[in-house]
Coordinates of C-alpha atoms and ligand atoms in Angstrom, one line a residue:
M1 CA 24.9 55.3 3.3
S2 CA 21.3 54.7 2.3
F3 CA 19.7 51.8 0.4
N4 CA 18.9 54.2 -2.5
K5 CA 22.5 54.3 -3.5
L6 CA 22.9 50.6 -4.0
G7 CA 21.1 50.4 -7.3
L8 CA 18.0 48.6 -6.0
S9 CA 14.7 49.1 -7.8
D10 CA 11.8 50.9 -6.3
P11 CA 9.7 47.8 -5.3
L12 CA 12.7 46.5 -3.4
L13 CA 13.4 49.8 -1.7
R14 CA 9.8 49.9 -0.6
A15 CA 9.9 46.4 0.8
V16 CA 13.1 47.2 2.7
A17 CA 11.5 50.4 4.1
N18 CA 8.5 48.2 5.2
K19 CA 11.0 46.1 7.2
G20 CA 12.2 49.2 9.0
Y21 CA 15.8 48.9 7.8
R22 CA 17.3 52.4 7.7
S23 CA 20.7 51.7 6.2
P24 CA 22.4 48.8 4.6
S25 CA 24.7 46.7 6.8
P26 CA 28.4 46.5 5.6
I27 CA 28.0 43.2 3.8
Q28 CA 24.9 44.6 2.0
E29 CA 26.7 47.7 1.0
K30 CA 29.6 45.7 -0.4
A31 CA 27.7 42.7 -1.9
I32 CA 24.5 44.2 -3.4
P33 CA 26.2 46.4 -6.1
V34 CA 28.6 43.6 -7.3
I35 CA 25.8 41.0 -7.4
L36 CA 23.7 43.4 -9.4
Q37 CA 26.6 43.6 -11.9
G38 CA 26.4 39.9 -12.4
R39 CA 29.7 39.1 -10.7
D40 CA 30.6 36.0 -8.7
V41 CA 31.0 36.7 -5.1
L42 CA 33.0 35.1 -2.3
A43 CA 31.7 36.5 1.0
S44 CA 32.9 36.0 4.5
A45 CA 29.9 36.5 6.6
Q46 CA 27.8 34.7 9.2
T47 CA 24.3 35.1 10.6
G48 CA 23.7 38.5 12.1
T49 CA 25.5 40.5 9.5
G50 CA 22.4 40.9 7.3
K51 CA 23.9 38.5 4.7
T52 CA 20.5 37.1 3.7
A53 CA 19.3 40.4 2.4
G54 CA 22.8 40.9 1.0
F55 CA 22.2 38.2 -1.6
T56 CA 18.3 38.0 -1.6
L57 CA 17.7 41.6 -2.6
P58 CA 20.0 41.7 -5.7
I59 CA 18.8 38.3 -6.8
L60 CA 15.2 39.3 -6.7
Q61 CA 16.1 42.4 -8.7
L62 CA 18.0 40.3 -11.3
L63 CA 15.1 37.9 -11.6
S64 CA 12.6 40.6 -12.0
K65 CA 14.6 42.3 -14.8
H66 CA 13.9 39.6 -17.3
P67 CA 10.4 38.9 -18.4
R68 CA 9.2 35.8 -16.6
Q69 CA 8.7 32.7 -18.6
K70 CA 5.4 31.1 -18.7
R71 CA 6.2 28.0 -16.7
R72 CA 8.4 29.8 -14.2
P73 CA 11.5 27.5 -14.2
V74 CA 13.8 27.8 -11.1
R75 CA 16.2 30.6 -12.0
A76 CA 17.8 31.2 -8.7
L77 CA 18.8 28.5 -6.2
V78 CA 20.0 28.9 -2.7
L79 CA 21.6 25.8 -1.1
T80 CA 21.6 26.0 2.7
P81 CA 22.6 23.4 5.4
T82 CA 19.5 23.4 7.6
R83 CA 15.8 23.6 7.4
E84 CA 15.6 26.5 9.8
L85 CA 18.0 28.6 7.7
A86 CA 16.1 27.6 4.6
A87 CA 12.8 28.7 6.2
Q88 CA 14.4 32.0 7.3
I89 CA 15.7 32.8 3.9
L90 CA 12.2 32.1 2.4
D91 CA 10.7 34.5 5.0
N92 CA 13.2 37.2 3.8
A93 CA 12.6 36.5 0.2
E94 CA 8.8 36.7 0.6
S95 CA 8.9 40.0 2.4
Y96 CA 11.4 41.6 0.1
S97 CA 9.5 40.5 -3.0
K98 CA 6.2 41.8 -1.8
Y99 CA 5.9 44.3 -4.7
L100 CA 7.4 42.0 -7.3
D101 CA 6.0 39.2 -9.4
I102 CA 8.4 36.6 -8.1
H103 CA 7.4 33.2 -6.7
S104 CA 9.7 31.7 -4.0
T105 CA 9.5 28.5 -2.2
V106 CA 11.5 26.3 0.1
I107 CA 12.2 22.6 0.0
F108 CA 13.7 20.6 2.8
G109 CA 13.5 17.0 4.2
G110 CA 11.7 15.7 7.3
V111 CA 8.3 16.8 6.1
N112 CA 5.8 15.6 3.5
Q113 CA 7.0 16.4 0.1
N114 CA 3.6 16.9 -1.5
P115 CA 3.1 20.6 -0.6
Q116 CA 6.6 21.3 -1.9
V117 CA 5.9 19.4 -5.2
N118 CA 2.6 21.3 -5.6
A119 CA 4.5 24.6 -5.1
L120 CA 7.0 23.6 -7.8
R121 CA 4.2 22.7 -10.2
R122 CA 2.7 26.2 -9.8
G123 CA 6.1 27.6 -10.8
V124 CA 9.0 28.9 -8.7
D125 CA 11.5 31.5 -9.7
F126 CA 13.5 31.5 -6.5
L127 CA 14.1 28.2 -4.8
I128 CA 15.7 27.8 -1.4
A129 CA 16.7 24.2 -0.5
T130 CA 18.6 21.8 1.6
P131 CA 20.7 19.5 -0.6
G132 CA 19.1 16.1 0.3
R133 CA 15.5 16.8 -0.5
L134 CA 16.5 18.8 -3.5
L135 CA 18.3 15.8 -5.0
D136 CA 15.5 13.5 -4.0
L137 CA 12.9 15.6 -5.9
N138 CA 15.2 15.8 -8.8
N139 CA 15.7 12.1 -8.9
Q140 CA 11.9 11.7 -8.9
R141 CA 11.9 14.1 -11.9
L142 CA 9.7 16.5 -10.0
L143 CA 12.1 19.4 -10.4
S144 CA 14.5 20.7 -13.0
L145 CA 17.5 22.9 -12.4
S146 CA 18.4 23.2 -16.0
Q147 CA 17.5 26.9 -16.1
V148 CA 19.3 28.1 -13.0
E149 CA 21.0 31.5 -13.6
I150 CA 22.2 32.2 -10.1
L151 CA 23.4 29.7 -7.6
V152 CA 24.1 30.5 -3.9
L153 CA 26.0 28.3 -1.4
D154 CA 25.0 29.7 1.9
E155 CA 26.9 28.8 5.1
A156 CA 29.2 26.7 2.9
D157 CA 31.5 25.8 5.7
R158 CA 28.6 24.4 7.6
M159 CA 27.4 22.4 4.6
L160 CA 30.9 20.8 4.4
D161 CA 30.9 20.2 8.2
M162 CA 27.6 18.4 7.8
G163 CA 29.0 16.2 5.0
F164 CA 27.1 17.7 2.1
I165 CA 30.1 18.0 -0.3
H166 CA 28.9 15.1 -2.5
D167 CA 25.4 16.4 -2.7
I168 CA 26.7 19.9 -3.6
K169 CA 28.8 18.3 -6.4
K170 CA 25.7 16.5 -7.7
V171 CA 23.8 19.7 -7.7
L172 CA 26.6 21.4 -9.6
R173 CA 26.1 18.8 -12.4
L174 CA 22.4 19.6 -12.6
V175 CA 22.7 23.4 -13.2
P176 CA 23.9 25.1 -16.4
E177 CA 27.6 25.8 -16.6
K178 CA 27.1 29.4 -17.4
R179 CA 25.6 31.0 -14.3
Q180 CA 26.4 33.5 -11.5
N181 CA 27.7 32.0 -8.3
L182 CA 27.7 33.3 -4.8
L183 CA 29.5 31.6 -1.9
F184 CA 28.9 32.6 1.7
S185 CA 31.0 31.1 4.5
A186 CA 32.1 32.1 8.0
T187 CA 35.4 30.1 7.8
F188 CA 37.8 29.5 5.0
S189 CA 39.4 26.1 5.5
S190 CA 41.3 24.4 2.6
D191 CA 38.2 22.5 1.8
I192 CA 36.2 25.7 1.4
K193 CA 38.9 27.2 -0.7
K194 CA 39.0 24.1 -2.9
L195 CA 35.2 24.3 -3.3
A196 CA 35.4 28.1 -4.0
N197 CA 38.1 27.6 -6.6
G198 CA 36.1 25.1 -8.6
F199 CA 32.8 27.0 -8.2
L200 CA 33.5 30.7 -8.6
H201 CA 34.8 32.6 -11.6
N202 CA 36.9 35.6 -10.9
P203 CA 35.0 36.4 -7.8
V204 CA 34.8 39.7 -5.9
M205 CA 35.7 39.1 -2.3
V206 CA 33.5 40.7 0.3
E207 CA 33.8 40.4 4.1
A208 CA 31.9 41.7 7.0
T209 CA 31.9 41.5 10.8
P210 CA 28.7 41.8 12.6
E211 CA 28.5 45.3 13.8
N212 CA 26.2 45.2 16.7
T213 CA 28.3 43.5 19.3
T214 CA 31.9 43.7 20.3
V215 CA 33.5 41.4 22.7
E216 CA 34.6 44.4 24.7
K217 CA 31.0 45.4 25.4
I218 CA 30.1 42.0 26.8
I219 CA 30.6 41.3 30.5
Q220 CA 32.4 38.0 30.7
K221 CA 32.7 35.9 33.8
A222 CA 33.8 32.4 34.5
Y223 CA 33.0 30.2 37.5
R224 CA 35.2 27.3 38.5
V225 CA 32.8 24.5 39.4
D226 CA 32.7 20.7 39.4
Q227 CA 31.0 19.2 36.4
K228 CA 28.3 17.4 38.5
K229 CA 27.3 20.6 40.3
K230 CA 26.9 22.7 37.1
T231 CA 23.2 21.9 36.7
D232 CA 22.2 23.0 40.1
M233 CA 24.4 26.1 39.8
V234 CA 22.9 27.2 36.5
I235 CA 19.3 26.6 37.7
D236 CA 20.0 28.7 40.8
M237 CA 21.5 31.5 38.7
I238 CA 18.6 31.7 36.3
A239 CA 15.9 31.3 39.1
E240 CA 17.5 33.8 41.5
G241 CA 18.5 36.3 38.9
R242 CA 14.9 36.0 37.4
W243 CA 16.5 35.9 34.0
Q244 CA 13.8 35.6 31.3
Q245 CA 15.6 34.8 28.1
V246 CA 18.8 32.7 28.5
L247 CA 20.7 30.8 25.9
V248 CA 22.7 28.0 27.3
F249 CA 25.4 26.1 25.3
T250 CA 26.2 22.5 25.9
R251 CA 28.8 20.5 24.1
T252 CA 26.7 17.5 23.3
K253 CA 23.1 16.8 22.2
H254 CA 22.6 14.4 25.2
G255 CA 23.9 17.1 27.5
A256 CA 21.4 19.6 26.1
N257 CA 18.5 17.2 26.5
R258 CA 19.5 16.3 30.1
L259 CA 19.9 19.9 31.1
A260 CA 16.6 21.0 29.6
E261 CA 14.8 18.1 31.4
K262 CA 16.3 19.0 34.7
M263 CA 15.4 22.6 34.3
N264 CA 11.8 21.8 33.5
K265 CA 11.7 19.6 36.6
A266 CA 13.0 22.6 38.6
D267 CA 10.2 24.8 37.1
V268 CA 12.5 26.8 34.8
S269 CA 10.9 26.3 31.4
A270 CA 13.5 25.1 29.0
A271 CA 13.8 23.4 25.6
A272 CA 16.7 21.8 23.9
I273 CA 17.6 22.5 20.3
H274 CA 20.1 20.2 18.4
G275 CA 20.5 18.2 15.3
N276 CA 18.6 15.1 16.6
K277 CA 15.4 17.0 17.2
S278 CA 12.6 16.8 14.7
Q279 CA 11.9 19.8 12.6
G280 CA 8.6 20.4 14.4
A281 CA 10.3 20.3 17.8
R282 CA 13.1 22.7 16.8
T283 CA 10.7 25.2 15.2
K284 CA 8.4 25.0 18.3
A285 CA 11.3 25.5 20.7
L286 CA 12.6 28.5 18.8
A287 CA 9.2 30.1 18.5
G288 CA 8.4 29.5 22.2
F289 CA 11.8 31.1 23.1
K290 CA 11.3 34.1 20.9
K291 CA 7.8 34.6 22.3
G292 CA 9.0 34.3 25.9
D293 CA 7.0 31.1 26.7
I294 CA 10.3 29.3 27.2
R295 CA 12.9 30.9 29.4
V296 CA 15.9 28.8 28.5
L297 CA 17.0 27.5 25.2
V298 CA 19.7 24.9 25.6
A299 CA 21.6 24.5 22.3
T300 CA 24.7 22.9 20.8
D301 CA 27.0 25.0 18.8
I302 CA 26.0 23.5 15.5
A303 CA 22.3 24.0 16.2
A304 CA 22.8 27.6 17.2
R305 CA 24.8 28.6 14.2
G306 CA 22.7 30.1 11.6
L307 CA 19.7 30.6 13.8
D308 CA 18.1 34.0 13.8
I309 CA 18.0 34.2 17.6
P310 CA 17.6 37.7 18.9
L311 CA 20.4 39.2 20.9
L312 CA 20.0 38.2 24.5
P313 CA 21.0 39.6 27.9
H314 CA 22.4 36.3 29.1
V315 CA 24.5 33.6 27.5
I316 CA 25.8 30.7 29.5
N317 CA 28.4 28.3 28.5
F318 CA 27.5 25.2 30.4
E319 CA 30.7 23.7 29.0
L320 CA 33.4 25.6 27.2
P321 CA 33.8 24.9 23.5
N322 CA 37.1 23.2 22.6
I323 CA 37.4 25.5 19.5
P324 CA 38.2 29.0 21.0
E325 CA 36.5 30.8 18.1
D326 CA 33.2 29.1 19.0
Y327 CA 33.3 30.9 22.3
V328 CA 33.3 34.2 20.4
H329 CA 30.4 33.1 18.3
R330 CA 28.5 32.0 21.3
I331 CA 29.0 35.1 23.3
G332 CA 28.2 37.2 20.3
R333 CA 24.6 36.2 20.9
T334 CA 24.5 38.7 23.8
G335 CA 24.9 42.4 24.0
R336 CA 23.7 45.1 21.8
A337 CA 25.1 48.5 20.7
G338 CA 24.8 50.6 23.8
A339 CA 23.5 47.9 26.2
S340 CA 25.9 45.3 27.5
G341 CA 25.2 41.6 27.8
E342 CA 26.6 39.0 30.1
A343 CA 28.4 35.8 29.1
I344 CA 29.0 33.3 31.9
S345 CA 31.1 30.2 31.6
L346 CA 31.1 27.3 33.9
V347 CA 34.5 25.8 33.9
G348 CA 35.2 22.3 35.2
V349 CA 38.6 21.3 36.3
D350 CA 39.4 19.6 33.0
E351 CA 38.3 22.7 31.0
V352 CA 40.8 25.1 32.4
E353 CA 43.1 24.7 29.3
Y354 CA 40.2 25.6 27.0
L355 CA 39.7 28.8 29.1
R356 CA 43.3 29.7 28.6
D357 CA 43.0 29.2 24.8
I358 CA 40.0 31.4 24.7
E359 CA 41.7 34.2 26.7
K360 CA 44.6 34.0 24.3
L361 CA 42.3 34.4 21.3
I362 CA 40.3 37.3 22.7
E363 CA 43.5 38.8 24.2
Q364 CA 42.0 39.5 27.5
P365 CA 41.6 37.6 30.8
I366 CA 38.2 36.4 31.8
P367 CA 37.6 37.1 35.5
T368 CA 37.2 33.7 37.2
E369 CA 35.4 33.2 40.5
V370 CA 34.0 30.5 42.7
M371 CA 30.4 30.7 43.8
E372 CA 29.5 30.1 47.4
G373 CA 28.0 26.7 47.8
F374 CA 29.5 25.5 44.6
E375 CA 33.2 25.4 45.5
P376 CA 35.0 23.0 43.3
T377 CA 36.6 19.9 44.8
D378 CA 37.4 17.8 41.7
K379 CA 41.0 16.9 40.9
P380 CA 42.2 17.1 37.3
T381 CA 41.7 13.8 35.5
G382 CA 44.1 14.8 32.7
V383 CA 41.4 14.0 30.2
K384 CA 40.1 16.9 28.3
P385 CA 36.4 16.7 27.4
A386 CA 36.3 16.3 23.7
S387 CA 33.5 17.4 21.4
K388 CA 31.1 14.7 20.3
Q389 CA 29.9 16.8 17.3
G390 CA 32.9 16.6 15.1
N391 CA 33.5 20.3 15.3
H392 CA 37.1 19.6 16.4
R393 CA 37.9 19.3 12.8
R394 CA 36.8 22.8 12.1
P395 CA 39.6 25.1 11.0
K396 CA 41.2 27.7 13.2
S397 CA 41.0 30.6 10.9
R398 CA 37.8 32.5 10.8
L399 CA 37.6 35.5 8.7
G400 CA 35.3 38.1 10.1
G401 CA 33.7 35.1 11.8
A402 CA 33.9 36.3 15.3
S403 CA 30.8 38.0 16.3
G404 CA 31.7 41.6 16.6
G405 CA 35.3 40.7 17.0
N406 CA 37.4 43.7 16.0
K407 CA 40.7 42.1 16.6
K408 CA 42.9 41.9 13.6
H409 CA 43.4 38.1 13.6
W410 CA 39.7 37.5 13.4
R411 CA 39.5 39.3 10.1
R412 CA 42.3 37.3 8.6
R413 CA 42.0 37.1 4.8
P414 CA 41.8 33.7 3.4
K415 CA 45.1 32.6 1.9
R416 CA 44.4 32.0 -1.8
Ligands
AMP501 P1 21.0 37.7 8.6 O1 22.4 37.9 9.0 O2 20.7 37.7 7.2 O3 20.5 36.4 9.3 O4 20.1 38.9 9.3 C1 20.1 39.1 10.6 C2 18.9 40.0 11.0 O5 19.2 41.4 10.6 C3 17.6 39.6 10.4 O6 16.6 39.6 11.4 C4 17.3 40.7 9.4 O7 15.9 40.9 9.2 C5 18.0 41.9 10.0 N1 18.5 42.9 9.0 C6 19.1 42.6 7.8 N2 19.4 43.7 7.1 C7 19.2 44.7 7.9 C8 19.4 46.2 7.9 N3 19.9 46.7 6.8 N4 19.0 46.9 8.9 C9 18.4 46.3 10.0 N5 18.2 45.0 10.2 C10 18.6 44.2 9.1

């Protein structure tokens, strides 16, 4: 399948060619033609599937079809949970609209609003926003959404996880009733279904699993180790293996900070990335990691979801997630078609049950070893480490959500 067959215009095809994309990803193949027809879409897709181009390309085309109005009111709005994701979507929109007369901008909180207000004053066709700042600017009458023709809820499940439901409802009251709606989500809980039912009209359902990794291609290992010895063990592993780009998952924000600090003290350059970090710190950490200045990025699940982190040779679970599906998302960050990646889990005595749940989900055992010098001695306390990030409320069913998972139950259709 080539991009030429999707009905995209020449300027967009040229921009796509500039990006070096050879063929559309499955989600693009399915979503682009129906969005171009003006249909509402309910898409099951997560980061890594090419979903951003899947909605951005057809939106740009629809916007460029109509002659632009003099004042350039916002005609397409993408709501997204985090600033990073918003910034990534803007990057995409700008590169895809290189040969079009479309203005895009991004607005999010945590930074001075003036540059955003100035951009809005100059006129914006395509706006990407996090809900809080969007409503804030609207309340200040610095922005109108009364001419929005296309509304996208990106990572809708995560927006609900982050408590944005009321903000989303407020935004829905600010946009015209007649519009095209697109909803992207990795999971389909009853809350998402409720949102989708009220939001979408006769939607086309589209789903995709990321194609570049499969769990089978990833070498998975687990080490039984006492919680208090994990830090030394992980530093040893990274230092001795001379690993250069490692993503380490911790369960809590505090844990991420502590681990990054200890690694830096041990001369393994590391940065933590989580919801309590300032925008500047997060952007800097991610950029440093991508450039190779920082060897280890220590992240919480919620911080890592949605980030365009390149596929890596090593992913370490400093703690196991208590949602088995999160394990699949985490390890999906490693491995590439052809090349295998390695996912290592450090399992404390109270996490053994989580390991069993994960093995059940992926339908394969994870070889478990003990490392010399780090033999576990802890006795079970009977208290399972619980998540401090509220993700224990996340639903079990993920549709197409597992990175590369090709097992049937990961592609479960949402019950409607
Ligand atoms: P996304 O899932 O939208 O976050 O995209 C993940 C990554 O895939 C981004 O770095 C995109 O630039 C890239 N990408 C999107 N579409 C394609 C494509 N058709 N071919 C190759 N790479 C792509």
